[in-house]
Structures are given as structure tokens and as C-alpha cells.
C-alpha positions as YAML, in Angstrom:
chain: A
units: angstrom
residues:
- id: 1
  name: MET
  ca: [-16.22, -4.89, 16.11]
- id: 2
  name: ARG
  ca: [-16.12, -2.26, 14.73]
- id: 3
  name: THR
  ca: [-15.78, -2.89, 10.47]
- id: 4
  name: LEU
  ca: [-15.18, -0.03, 8.30]
- id: 5
  name: ALA
  ca: [-15.71, -1.61, 4.50]
- id: 6
  name: VAL
  ca: [-14.18, -0.18, 1.75]
- id: 7
  name: LEU
  ca: [-14.71, -0.67, -1.81]
- id: 8
  name: PRO
  ca: [-12.02, 0.73, -4.32]
- id: 9
  name: SER
  ca: [-13.33, 2.19, -7.36]
- id: 10
  name: ARG
  ca: [-10.74, 3.60, -10.74]
- id: 11
  name: PHE
  ca: [-11.84, 5.51, -13.82]
- id: 12
  name: GLN
  ca: [-9.60, 4.19, -15.68]
- id: 13
  name: SER
  ca: [-9.78, 0.00, -16.59]
- id: 14
  name: THR
  ca: [-8.28, -0.45, -20.28]
- id: 15
  name: ARG
  ca: [-11.16, -3.17, -20.50]
- id: 16
  name: PHE
  ca: [-13.98, -0.71, -19.98]
- id: 17
  name: PRO
  ca: [-13.66, 2.44, -18.95]
- id: 18
  name: GLY
  ca: [-15.52, 4.24, -16.67]
- id: 19
  name: LYS
  ca: [-16.84, 1.38, -15.01]
- id: 20
  name: PRO
  ca: [-17.51, 2.01, -11.95]
- id: 21
  name: LEU
  ca: [-20.35, 4.56, -13.35]
- id: 22
  name: ALA
  ca: [-21.57, 1.96, -15.46]
- id: 23
  name: LEU
  ca: [-25.45, 1.76, -15.35]
- id: 24
  name: ILE
  ca: [-26.52, -1.60, -14.31]
- id: 25
  name: ALA
  ca: [-30.10, -1.86, -14.19]
- id: 26
  name: GLY
  ca: [-30.59, 1.80, -13.96]
- id: 27
  name: LYS
  ca: [-27.85, 2.67, -10.91]
- id: 28
  name: PRO
  ca: [-24.54, 3.50, -11.53]
- id: 29
  name: MET
  ca: [-22.52, -0.15, -10.58]
- id: 30
  name: ILE
  ca: [-20.45, 1.01, -7.12]
- id: 31
  name: GLN
  ca: [-24.24, 2.45, -5.99]
- id: 32
  name: TRP
  ca: [-24.70, -1.47, -6.00]
- id: 33
  name: VAL
  ca: [-21.73, -2.59, -4.10]
- id: 34
  name: PHE
  ca: [-22.25, 0.45, -1.54]
- id: 35
  name: GLU
  ca: [-25.83, -0.66, -0.90]
- id: 36
  name: ALA
  ca: [-25.37, -3.99, -0.75]
- id: 37
  name: ALA
  ca: [-22.51, -3.17, 2.45]
- id: 38
  name: ARG
  ca: [-24.46, -1.01, 4.46]
- id: 39
  name: ARG
  ca: [-27.67, -3.56, 4.57]
- id: 40
  name: ALA
  ca: [-24.68, -6.53, 5.76]
- id: 41
  name: GLU
  ca: [-25.08, -7.28, 9.35]
- id: 42
  name: GLY
  ca: [-21.61, -6.16, 11.41]
- id: 43
  name: VAL
  ca: [-20.58, -2.88, 9.08]
- id: 44
  name: ASP
  ca: [-20.50, 0.28, 11.17]
- id: 45
  name: ARG
  ca: [-19.20, 2.58, 8.29]
- id: 46
  name: VAL
  ca: [-19.24, 1.82, 3.92]
- id: 47
  name: VAL
  ca: [-16.49, 4.26, 2.16]
- id: 48
  name: VAL
  ca: [-15.22, 4.33, -1.53]
- id: 49
  name: ALA
  ca: [-11.66, 4.87, -1.94]
- id: 50
  name: THR
  ca: [-11.19, 6.64, -5.90]
- id: 51
  name: ASP
  ca: [-8.81, 9.04, -7.24]
- id: 52
  name: ASP
  ca: [-11.49, 10.37, -9.23]
- id: 53
  name: ASP
  ca: [-13.69, 13.02, -8.92]
- id: 54
  name: ARG
  ca: [-16.65, 12.00, -10.68]
- id: 55
  name: ILE
  ca: [-17.13, 8.67, -8.89]
- id: 56
  name: ALA
  ca: [-16.95, 10.73, -5.80]
- id: 57
  name: GLY
  ca: [-19.38, 12.93, -6.65]
- id: 58
  name: THR
  ca: [-21.37, 9.83, -8.33]
- id: 59
  name: VAL
  ca: [-21.15, 8.67, -4.68]
- id: 60
  name: ARG
  ca: [-21.97, 11.44, -2.52]
- id: 61
  name: GLY
  ca: [-24.70, 12.57, -4.46]
- id: 62
  name: PHE
  ca: [-26.96, 8.95, -3.96]
- id: 63
  name: GLY
  ca: [-25.76, 9.57, -0.48]
- id: 64
  name: GLY
  ca: [-22.44, 7.60, -0.41]
- id: 65
  name: GLU
  ca: [-18.62, 8.51, 1.14]
- id: 66
  name: ALA
  ca: [-16.11, 9.03, -0.62]
- id: 67
  name: VAL
  ca: [-12.87, 9.05, 0.10]
- id: 68
  name: MET
  ca: [-10.13, 10.34, -2.02]
- id: 69
  name: THR
  ca: [-6.81, 8.56, -3.01]
- id: 70
  name: ASP
  ca: [-3.79, 8.83, -4.86]
- id: 71
  name: PRO
  ca: [-4.39, 7.08, -8.12]
- id: 72
  name: ALA
  ca: [-0.43, 6.54, -7.91]
- id: 73
  name: LEU
  ca: [-1.86, 2.99, -5.76]
- id: 74
  name: PRO
  ca: [-0.64, -0.03, -7.34]
- id: 75
  name: SER
  ca: [-4.24, -1.58, -6.33]
- id: 76
  name: GLY
  ca: [-7.14, -1.65, -4.41]
- id: 77
  name: THR
  ca: [-6.09, -3.33, -1.56]
- id: 78
  name: ASP
  ca: [-3.37, -0.07, -1.33]
- id: 79
  name: ARG
  ca: [-6.04, 1.70, -2.10]
- id: 80
  name: ALA
  ca: [-7.79, 0.25, 0.95]
- id: 81
  name: ALA
  ca: [-5.56, 0.95, 3.40]
- id: 82
  name: ALA
  ca: [-5.39, 4.48, 2.05]
- id: 83
  name: ALA
  ca: [-8.97, 4.76, 2.77]
- id: 84
  name: LEU
  ca: [-8.13, 3.65, 6.77]
- id: 85
  name: GLU
  ca: [-5.35, 5.83, 7.01]
- id: 86
  name: ALA
  ca: [-7.05, 8.71, 5.86]
- id: 87
  name: LEU
  ca: [-10.11, 7.99, 8.02]
- id: 88
  name: LEU
  ca: [-8.06, 7.74, 11.03]
- id: 89
  name: VAL
  ca: [-6.47, 11.34, 10.22]
- id: 90
  name: SER
  ca: [-9.45, 12.44, 10.03]
- id: 91
  name: GLY
  ca: [-9.90, 12.00, 13.65]
- id: 92
  name: ALA
  ca: [-12.82, 8.06, 12.83]
- id: 93
  name: ASP
  ca: [-12.59, 6.24, 15.76]
- id: 94
  name: PRO
  ca: [-10.64, 2.82, 15.39]
- id: 95
  name: PHE
  ca: [-11.54, -0.06, 13.24]
- id: 96
  name: ASP
  ca: [-10.99, -3.67, 14.17]
- id: 97
  name: CYS
  ca: [-11.88, -5.17, 10.65]
- id: 98
  name: VAL
  ca: [-11.34, -3.28, 7.84]
- id: 99
  name: LEU
  ca: [-13.77, -5.16, 4.65]
- id: 100
  name: ASN
  ca: [-11.99, -4.58, 0.87]
- id: 101
  name: ILE
  ca: [-15.15, -5.47, -1.44]
- id: 102
  name: GLN
  ca: [-14.44, -4.84, -5.23]
- id: 103
  name: GLY
  ca: [-16.60, -1.95, -6.64]
- id: 104
  name: ASP
  ca: [-17.21, -4.49, -9.77]
- id: 105
  name: GLU
  ca: [-19.43, -6.90, -8.22]
- id: 106
  name: PRO
  ca: [-23.04, -5.25, -8.09]
- id: 107
  name: ALA
  ca: [-24.16, -8.82, -7.15]
- id: 108
  name: MET
  ca: [-22.70, -9.08, -3.77]
- id: 109
  name: HIS
  ca: [-24.84, -10.26, -1.78]
- id: 110
  name: PRO
  ca: [-24.85, -8.70, 1.83]
- id: 111
  name: GLU
  ca: [-25.03, -11.88, 3.56]
- id: 112
  name: THR
  ca: [-21.72, -12.78, 2.54]
- id: 113
  name: VAL
  ca: [-20.46, -9.77, 3.30]
- id: 114
  name: ALA
  ca: [-22.15, -10.64, 6.94]
- id: 115
  name: ALA
  ca: [-21.03, -14.05, 6.78]
- id: 116
  name: VAL
  ca: [-17.37, -13.08, 6.08]
- id: 117
  name: VAL
  ca: [-17.60, -10.24, 9.32]
- id: 118
  name: ALA
  ca: [-19.05, -13.02, 11.05]
- id: 119
  name: LEU
  ca: [-16.12, -15.28, 10.97]
- id: 120
  name: MET
  ca: [-13.55, -12.50, 11.97]
- id: 121
  name: LYS
  ca: [-15.71, -12.04, 15.38]
- id: 122
  name: ALA
  ca: [-16.09, -15.06, 15.89]
- id: 123
  name: GLN
  ca: [-11.81, -15.84, 15.61]
- id: 124
  name: PRO
  ca: [-10.19, -13.22, 17.51]
- id: 125
  name: ASP
  ca: [-6.82, -14.21, 15.61]
- id: 126
  name: LEU
  ca: [-7.97, -14.52, 12.31]
- id: 127
  name: PRO
  ca: [-5.92, -12.21, 10.61]
- id: 128
  name: MET
  ca: [-7.65, -12.56, 7.01]
- id: 129
  name: ALA
  ca: [-10.72, -13.66, 5.41]
- id: 130
  name: THR
  ca: [-12.36, -14.39, 2.40]
- id: 131
  name: ALA
  ca: [-15.50, -15.88, 1.52]
- id: 132
  name: ALA
  ca: [-16.32, -18.87, -1.38]
- id: 133
  name: CYS
  ca: [-19.74, -20.58, -2.99]
- id: 134
  name: PRO
  ca: [-20.60, -23.68, -4.67]
- id: 135
  name: PHE
  ca: [-20.01, -24.56, -8.07]
- id: 136
  name: THR
  ca: [-23.14, -25.26, -9.98]
- id: 137
  name: HIS
  ca: [-21.98, -26.12, -13.57]
- id: 138
  name: ALA
  ca: [-18.83, -27.89, -14.63]
- id: 139
  name: ASP
  ca: [-18.26, -26.09, -16.84]
- id: 140
  name: GLU
  ca: [-17.47, -22.76, -14.31]
- id: 141
  name: VAL
  ca: [-14.50, -25.45, -13.40]
- id: 142
  name: PHE
  ca: [-12.70, -24.70, -16.36]
- id: 143
  name: ASN
  ca: [-12.73, -21.31, -16.57]
- id: 144
  name: PRO
  ca: [-9.59, -19.35, -15.46]
- id: 145
  name: ASN
  ca: [-11.98, -16.75, -14.74]
- id: 146
  name: ALA
  ca: [-13.42, -17.93, -12.25]
- id: 147
  name: VAL
  ca: [-11.12, -18.41, -9.14]
- id: 148
  name: LYS
  ca: [-11.21, -21.81, -7.33]
- id: 149
  name: VAL
  ca: [-10.02, -22.16, -3.22]
- id: 150
  name: VAL
  ca: [-8.89, -25.06, -1.39]
- id: 151
  name: VAL
  ca: [-10.09, -24.96, 2.30]
- id: 152
  name: ASN
  ca: [-8.38, -27.07, 5.22]
- id: 153
  name: ASP
  ca: [-10.62, -28.61, 8.29]
- id: 154
  name: GLN
  ca: [-10.29, -25.32, 9.95]
- id: 155
  name: LYS
  ca: [-11.96, -23.67, 6.68]
- id: 156
  name: ARG
  ca: [-8.73, -21.50, 6.20]
- id: 157
  name: ALA
  ca: [-7.03, -21.22, 2.79]
- id: 158
  name: LEU
  ca: [-4.71, -24.28, 1.60]
- id: 159
  name: TYR
  ca: [-5.13, -22.66, -2.01]
- id: 160
  name: PHE
  ca: [-5.56, -20.22, -4.20]
- id: 161
  name: SER
  ca: [-5.55, -21.05, -8.49]
- id: 162
  name: ARG
  ca: [-7.37, -19.92, -11.62]
- id: 163
  name: SER
  ca: [-6.76, -23.86, -12.59]
- id: 164
  name: PRO
  ca: [-9.17, -27.00, -11.60]
- id: 165
  name: ILE
  ca: [-7.78, -27.53, -8.24]
- id: 166
  name: PRO
  ca: [-8.69, -29.97, -6.76]
- id: 167
  name: TYR
  ca: [-7.61, -32.10, -9.44]
- id: 168
  name: LEU
  ca: [-9.77, -35.18, -10.11]
- id: 169
  name: ARG
  ca: [-7.02, -37.88, -10.72]
- id: 170
  name: HIS
  ca: [-9.77, -40.60, -12.41]
- id: 171
  name: SER
  ca: [-10.61, -38.29, -15.29]
- id: 172
  name: SER
  ca: [-8.93, -36.45, -17.42]
- id: 173
  name: ILE
  ca: [-8.74, -32.33, -17.25]
- id: 174
  name: PHE
  ca: [-8.28, -32.06, -20.66]
- id: 175
  name: ASP
  ca: [-11.53, -34.49, -22.27]
- id: 176
  name: ALA
  ca: [-13.60, -32.07, -24.02]
- id: 177
  name: ASP
  ca: [-16.71, -33.70, -22.52]
- id: 178
  name: PHE
  ca: [-15.75, -32.87, -19.63]
- id: 179
  name: ARG
  ca: [-19.55, -32.11, -18.80]
- id: 180
  name: SER
  ca: [-20.59, -36.04, -19.14]
- id: 181
  name: TRP
  ca: [-18.05, -37.01, -17.02]
- id: 182
  name: MET
  ca: [-17.99, -35.00, -13.83]
- id: 183
  name: LYS
  ca: [-20.96, -36.47, -10.89]
- id: 184
  name: PRO
  ca: [-22.29, -33.53, -9.01]
- id: 185
  name: GLU
  ca: [-20.12, -35.13, -5.56]
- id: 186
  name: GLN
  ca: [-16.84, -34.35, -7.82]
- id: 187
  name: LEU
  ca: [-18.84, -30.85, -7.95]
- id: 188
  name: ALA
  ca: [-19.54, -30.21, -4.95]
- id: 189
  name: HIS
  ca: [-15.51, -29.99, -3.87]
- id: 190
  name: PHE
  ca: [-15.09, -27.41, -6.11]
- id: 191
  name: GLN
  ca: [-15.29, -23.30, -4.30]
- id: 192
  name: ARG
  ca: [-16.07, -20.77, -5.86]
- id: 193
  name: HIS
  ca: [-13.87, -17.80, -4.71]
- id: 194
  name: LEU
  ca: [-15.06, -14.41, -4.64]
- id: 195
  name: GLY
  ca: [-14.24, -10.53, -4.50]
- id: 196
  name: LEU
  ca: [-14.37, -9.92, -0.95]
- id: 197
  name: TYR
  ca: [-11.59, -10.13, 1.71]
- id: 198
  name: ALA
  ca: [-11.57, -8.96, 5.73]
- id: 199
  name: TYR
  ca: [-8.17, -7.63, 7.28]
- id: 200
  name: ARG
  ca: [-7.07, -6.60, 10.89]
- id: 201
  name: PRO
  ca: [-5.78, -3.46, 10.60]
- id: 202
  name: ALA
  ca: [-2.34, -4.64, 11.44]
- id: 203
  name: THR
  ca: [-2.44, -7.51, 8.58]
- id: 204
  name: LEU
  ca: [-3.49, -4.88, 5.71]
- id: 205
  name: LYS
  ca: [-1.06, -2.61, 6.12]
- id: 206
  name: ALA
  ca: [1.57, -5.57, 6.27]
- id: 207
  name: PHE
  ca: [0.06, -6.75, 3.34]
- id: 208
  name: THR
  ca: [0.73, -3.91, 1.46]
- id: 209
  name: SER
  ca: [4.27, -3.89, 2.61]
- id: 210
  name: LEU
  ca: [5.07, -7.45, 1.64]
- id: 211
  name: PRO
  ca: [6.31, -7.58, -2.48]
- id: 212
  name: PRO
  ca: [4.94, -9.68, -5.01]
- id: 213
  name: HIS
  ca: [5.26, -13.27, -4.52]
- id: 214
  name: PRO
  ca: [6.27, -15.53, -7.11]
- id: 215
  name: LEU
  ca: [2.87, -17.70, -7.09]
- id: 216
  name: GLU
  ca: [1.00, -14.09, -6.92]
- id: 217
  name: GLN
  ca: [2.77, -12.94, -10.38]
- id: 218
  name: LEU
  ca: [2.25, -16.85, -12.34]
- id: 219
  name: GLU
  ca: [-0.90, -16.93, -11.16]
- id: 220
  name: MET
  ca: [-2.03, -13.13, -10.74]
- id: 221
  name: LEU
  ca: [-4.28, -13.18, -8.04]
- id: 222
  name: GLU
  ca: [-2.99, -10.52, -4.84]
- id: 223
  name: GLN
  ca: [-4.10, -13.34, -2.22]
- id: 224
  name: LEU
  ca: [-0.99, -15.98, -2.84]
- id: 225
  name: ARG
  ca: [0.99, -12.82, -2.27]
- id: 226
  name: ALA
  ca: [-0.72, -13.40, 1.98]
- id: 227
  name: LEU
  ca: [-0.20, -17.43, 1.50]
- id: 228
  name: GLY
  ca: [3.01, -17.20, 1.35]
- id: 229
  name: ALA
  ca: [4.00, -14.82, 3.33]
- id: 230
  name: GLY
  ca: [2.07, -17.26, 5.73]
- id: 231
  name: ILE
  ca: [-0.41, -15.38, 6.52]
- id: 232
  name: SER
  ca: [-3.79, -18.03, 7.05]
- id: 233
  name: ILE
  ca: [-7.29, -16.85, 5.62]
- id: 234
  name: GLY
  ca: [-10.41, -17.87, 6.60]
- id: 235
  name: VAL
  ca: [-13.10, -19.32, 4.53]
- id: 236
  name: ALA
  ca: [-16.12, -18.51, 4.39]
- id: 237
  name: HIS
  ca: [-19.12, -20.60, 2.67]
- id: 238
  name: THR
  ca: [-21.85, -18.29, 0.74]
- id: 239
  name: PRO
  ca: [-24.39, -19.70, -1.12]
- id: 240
  name: PHE
  ca: [-25.11, -16.74, -3.31]
- id: 241
  name: PHE
  ca: [-22.32, -16.37, -6.47]
- id: 242
  name: SER
  ca: [-21.33, -12.96, -6.86]
- id: 243
  name: LEU
  ca: [-20.65, -11.86, -10.66]
- id: 244
  name: GLY
  ca: [-18.08, -9.70, -11.08]
- id: 245
  name: VAL
  ca: [-17.78, -7.00, -14.35]
- id: 246
  name: ASP
  ca: [-15.42, -6.69, -16.40]
- id: 247
  name: VAL
  ca: [-15.76, -6.13, -19.54]
- id: 248
  name: PRO
  ca: [-19.45, -4.48, -21.15]
- id: 249
  name: GLY
  ca: [-20.79, -7.34, -21.94]
- id: 250
  name: ASP
  ca: [-20.97, -9.10, -18.37]
- id: 251
  name: VAL
  ca: [-24.09, -5.84, -17.37]
- id: 252
  name: ALA
  ca: [-26.53, -8.19, -19.04]
- id: 253
  name: ALA
  ca: [-25.03, -11.47, -16.80]
- id: 254
  name: ALA
  ca: [-25.29, -8.64, -13.70]
- id: 255
  name: GLU
  ca: [-28.54, -7.34, -13.80]
- id: 256
  name: ALA
  ca: [-30.20, -10.29, -14.71]
- id: 257
  name: LEU
  ca: [-28.71, -12.04, -11.62]
- id: 258
  name: LEU
  ca: [-29.35, -8.71, -9.89]
- id: 259
  name: ARG
  ca: [-33.13, -9.51, -11.39]
- id: 260
  name: GLU
  ca: [-33.37, -12.98, -10.46]
- id: 261
  name: ARG
  ca: [-32.84, -11.95, -6.45]
- id: 262
  name: GLY
  ca: [-35.81, -9.27, -7.05]
- id: 263
  name: LEU
  ca: [-33.56, -6.37, -6.78]
- id: 264
  name: ALA
  ca: [-34.02, -5.20, -9.77]
- id: 265
  name: ASP
  ca: [-37.07, -4.40, -12.27]
...
């Protein structure tokens, strides 16, 4: 199975302009993501899809590959689809799987990427896949920025939400002292979604042609467009948490996680 990893990356960000080039432990953020993808088993080619010459120049400067895409594209998924099309037009061999790895997750673990690739390889009928890790603290479950996913017995997603799902019927989620009543066995029922997707090329093309789904618009979660259209999403489980960087204040936490893994000084 030939796998392409695409890292959508744009310079403009309302909360953190120039985010892909922000230094994380001495390296641009996009370089951390690129290097993790390149180390992942099963990934054949890694490209950064961007609309900005500054990002493209930085990527090429550290030995990476950049593909220029239209600034008007509405999402990272559209940018990933455009990058795939540009590579095929330029004569690249076809790919069987396309990864969309968010360029603002510098601590994305190579083994997490490899687990998603392995899931797509093991299940040829699976149109789409993603990853989830355990929650380690009860308060994270109640953070709307930490997206939750519930899966069925076949490890395929039933739903994604910013709300705590599943609901604990015998405990009020409005209890201010939830840390005291949530038991470890209850916390184990919650799974944290990570910013990584795999698509069959035909699925990626179909997905980007669909209009936004009402549930997607309510939760601001693009993956609900796939579930709403009946596209199955397999969920690979990983022990490795990945921290997204949304604002400058998140940089320190990302650096701390990289140091904990022995990747940064």
C-alpha cells in the first residue's frame, strides 16, 4: 500500500499568525510534524501543502517537500486533496492511502501515524481512519477543545463531540467537584480524538465534494460530515497523546511534551 502524508499548513491564523513557523524547542513547528511523519512506518512520501512562500521556503530549507495550493481553499482537507491532485498531475505514481496530518501538532508520535496506516492496510474496505488516545485526567473530558470519540465493537466511530461522551447517567456532568467522583474505570470509557486522518483517494475526493453537514456546523468538527454521509471511520488506538498548538501560550506545553519524550533539549 503506497501512502502519502500531507501536512496542510497556512500562514494566516486569527489566533496565532505565522504559526507553522513558530519555533518549538528551536525548530519550526512544521518541521517537527514533518519529521514525525517521515519516521512513521508505512509512509512512502511526505509533503507540506501550503499557500505561503515563507512556509514553502522553510520546508525546503530543512530538506522537506512543499506543494503550493490555492489560498482560497476552505480547509486543510481541501488542501490535502489539492496536493494529491497536483502530485498525480506532475507524474507521481498513484497512492492507495492519503494521510492528512494537522501541521500544528508538533508532538504527533510516529507510532500513532503508523497505527493509522496499519489499520488502513489491514482493512482494505475501510474508507477512512483516524486515531484516539486515553484521557489521563478527568478535567480534560470537560474541555470542549479536547474532542471525544465513541466507537463500536468493530472500532469504528459512532460519534465525535466536544461534549463529554458517553454520558455518565448516575453522575451529573455539572458537578463542580467531578474530579472527586469520576473513578478510573469511568475515565477509561472516554477516548480523546487526535488530529490525524487517513483516506482512500476516492473517499478524499468524495468527502471534499460534500457540503458541510448540520452536525459539523453545530460542533465545528469536520469529521461529522463523513459520519453524516455514511462514511465509516476506523479508529486506531494509541497510548501517545498529541498536543495541538492553537495560541502562542500552547508552545511551552508542546515543548514540555517533546522533552518528556527525549526529543528536545
